[in-house]
Amino acid sequence: MKAQNGFETQVSLGLPSNTLSKETSSFNAALNLGYMFSTKKENSEIENLPLNSPTSFQYGVSVGYSYTIRDKTYNDLQLLPISAVVRMYYLGIFSLGLGAGYAVDLKPNTEDSGMFAEATLGIGVPQGSIFFAVRGVNSDDSPEFEWSTMSIGLRLLLGKKK
């Protein structure tokens, strides 16, 4: 199995997951585009397991668009998250990933911009998988503002470069 590098896309749908998000919003949709580099760990301890499956790593950058429908009191939330991403595939089909960066509020009033973080758990191969993600943003201007969602999505590797 050779390492796969290339562009990937993620599409996900989610629901608010913390108290403030639940009180002010009802639904979230996100689309991400990233470029991932992949490596295969040749001498992993996992190679000695009976399943003898390789462990592979992916790392790269991601930029996306996140749209959250909010109640009538607040404008809908539109964010542009930019993050560094790392992901590890276990037994050839399970993945665990982390991302961290900054989410820019796309409205003229940028009070909701802030640090962005995500954790993902996926089932599939590096070329495509279904994933569960928890994402959150802590606002720079309002420390009490914390927005987070739980999402389910599809991830596809668009281009391959060996």
Coordinates of C-alpha atoms in Angstrom, one line a residue:
M1 CA 0.0 0.0 0.0
K2 CA 1.6 3.3 -1.1
A3 CA 1.0 6.6 0.6
Q4 CA -1.8 8.7 -0.8
N5 CA -1.5 12.4 -1.1
G6 CA -4.1 14.8 -2.4
F7 CA -7.0 17.0 -2.0
E8 CA -9.9 15.9 0.2
T9 CA -13.4 17.1 0.8
Q10 CA -15.7 16.7 3.7
V11 CA -19.4 17.3 3.9
S12 CA -21.2 17.0 7.2
L13 CA -24.5 17.8 9.0
G14 CA -24.7 18.4 12.7
L15 CA -26.6 19.5 15.7
P16 CA -25.6 21.8 18.6
S17 CA -23.8 20.0 21.4
N18 CA -23.4 22.5 24.3
T19 CA -26.0 24.4 26.3
L20 CA -25.4 27.8 24.6
S21 CA -25.5 26.3 21.1
K22 CA -28.7 24.3 21.9
E23 CA -30.4 27.5 23.2
T24 CA -29.5 29.6 20.2
S25 CA -29.2 27.3 17.2
S26 CA -30.9 24.2 15.7
F27 CA -28.8 22.8 12.7
N28 CA -25.4 23.0 11.2
A29 CA -24.0 22.1 7.7
A30 CA -20.3 22.2 6.8
L31 CA -18.1 21.8 3.8
N32 CA -14.3 21.5 4.0
L33 CA -11.5 21.2 1.5
G34 CA -8.1 20.2 2.5
Y35 CA -4.8 18.9 1.2
M36 CA -3.5 15.8 3.0
F37 CA -0.1 14.2 3.0
S38 CA 0.0 10.5 3.9
T39 CA 2.6 8.1 5.3
K40 CA 2.7 4.5 6.3
K41 CA 4.5 3.5 9.4
E42 CA 6.6 0.5 8.4
N43 CA 7.8 -0.7 11.8
S44 CA 4.7 -0.2 13.9
E45 CA 3.9 -2.4 16.8
I46 CA 0.5 -2.9 15.3
E47 CA 2.2 -4.8 12.4
N48 CA 2.8 -7.7 14.9
L49 CA -0.8 -8.1 15.7
P50 CA -2.7 -11.1 14.1
L51 CA -4.5 -8.8 11.7
N52 CA -1.1 -7.6 10.5
S53 CA -2.6 -4.3 9.3
P54 CA -0.5 -1.2 8.5
T55 CA -0.9 2.0 10.5
S56 CA -1.0 5.1 8.3
F57 CA -0.9 8.8 9.2
Q58 CA -2.3 11.8 7.4
Y59 CA -1.5 15.4 8.1
G60 CA -2.3 18.6 6.2
V61 CA -4.4 21.8 6.1
S62 CA -8.1 22.3 5.8
V63 CA -10.3 25.3 5.1
G64 CA -14.1 25.2 5.2
Y65 CA -17.4 26.8 5.3
S66 CA -19.8 26.2 8.3
Y67 CA -23.3 27.5 8.3
T68 CA -25.5 27.3 11.5
I69 CA -29.1 28.1 11.6
R70 CA -29.9 30.1 14.7
D71 CA -33.1 31.3 16.3
K72 CA -34.7 34.7 15.6
T73 CA -32.7 36.5 18.3
Y74 CA -29.4 35.9 16.6
N75 CA -28.2 36.1 13.0
D76 CA -27.2 32.7 11.4
L77 CA -23.6 31.8 12.1
Q78 CA -21.3 31.6 9.1
L79 CA -17.7 30.6 9.8
L80 CA -14.6 30.0 7.7
P81 CA -12.5 27.5 9.8
I82 CA -8.8 27.2 8.8
S83 CA -6.9 24.5 10.6
A84 CA -4.0 22.1 10.7
V85 CA -5.2 18.5 10.7
V86 CA -3.6 15.1 11.8
R87 CA -5.2 11.8 11.4
M88 CA -4.2 8.2 12.1
Y89 CA -5.7 5.1 10.6
Y90 CA -5.8 1.9 12.6
L91 CA -6.3 -1.6 11.3
G92 CA -6.7 -0.1 7.9
I93 CA -10.3 1.2 8.5
F94 CA -10.6 3.1 11.8
S95 CA -9.4 6.7 12.0
L96 CA -8.9 9.2 14.8
G97 CA -8.2 12.8 13.9
L98 CA -7.6 16.2 15.5
G99 CA -7.6 19.6 14.0
A100 CA -6.8 23.1 15.4
G101 CA -6.9 26.5 14.0
Y102 CA -8.9 29.7 13.7
A103 CA -12.5 30.3 12.6
V104 CA -13.3 33.6 10.9
D105 CA -16.8 34.9 11.2
L106 CA -18.0 35.9 7.7
K107 CA -20.4 38.5 8.8
P108 CA -19.4 42.2 9.1
N109 CA -19.6 41.9 12.9
T110 CA -16.8 39.5 13.7
E111 CA -17.7 38.9 17.3
D112 CA -18.0 35.1 16.8
S113 CA -14.4 34.6 15.3
G114 CA -12.1 32.6 17.5
M115 CA -10.0 29.5 18.1
F116 CA -11.3 26.4 16.4
A117 CA -10.8 22.7 17.3
E118 CA -12.2 19.4 16.1
A119 CA -11.9 15.7 16.9
T120 CA -13.0 13.1 14.5
L121 CA -13.6 9.3 14.6
G122 CA -14.0 7.6 11.2
I123 CA -14.7 4.3 9.6
G124 CA -13.3 3.7 6.1
V125 CA -10.0 3.9 4.2
P126 CA -7.9 7.0 3.6
Q127 CA -9.5 7.4 0.2
G128 CA -13.0 7.7 1.7
S129 CA -14.8 7.3 5.0
I130 CA -17.8 8.1 7.1
F131 CA -16.9 10.1 10.2
F132 CA -18.3 11.5 13.5
A133 CA -16.9 14.9 14.5
V134 CA -17.1 17.2 17.5
R135 CA -16.2 20.8 16.6
G136 CA -16.0 24.0 18.7
V137 CA -15.2 27.7 18.5
N138 CA -14.2 29.9 21.4
S139 CA -14.9 33.6 20.6
D140 CA -12.1 36.1 20.9
D141 CA -14.4 39.0 21.9
S142 CA -16.8 37.1 24.2
P143 CA -15.0 34.5 26.4
E144 CA -18.4 33.3 27.5
F145 CA -19.4 32.4 23.9
E146 CA -18.6 28.9 23.0
W147 CA -20.2 27.2 20.0
S148 CA -20.0 23.5 19.4
T149 CA -21.6 20.8 17.2
M150 CA -21.7 17.1 16.8
S151 CA -21.7 16.1 13.2
I152 CA -21.8 13.1 10.9
G153 CA -20.2 13.3 7.5
L154 CA -18.5 11.9 4.5
R155 CA -14.8 12.4 3.6
L156 CA -13.4 11.7 0.2
L157 CA -9.8 11.9 -1.2
L158 CA -10.2 13.8 -4.5
G159 CA -6.8 13.6 -6.0
K160 CA -4.1 11.0 -5.7
K161 CA -0.4 11.7 -6.1
K162 CA 2.0 8.8 -5.4

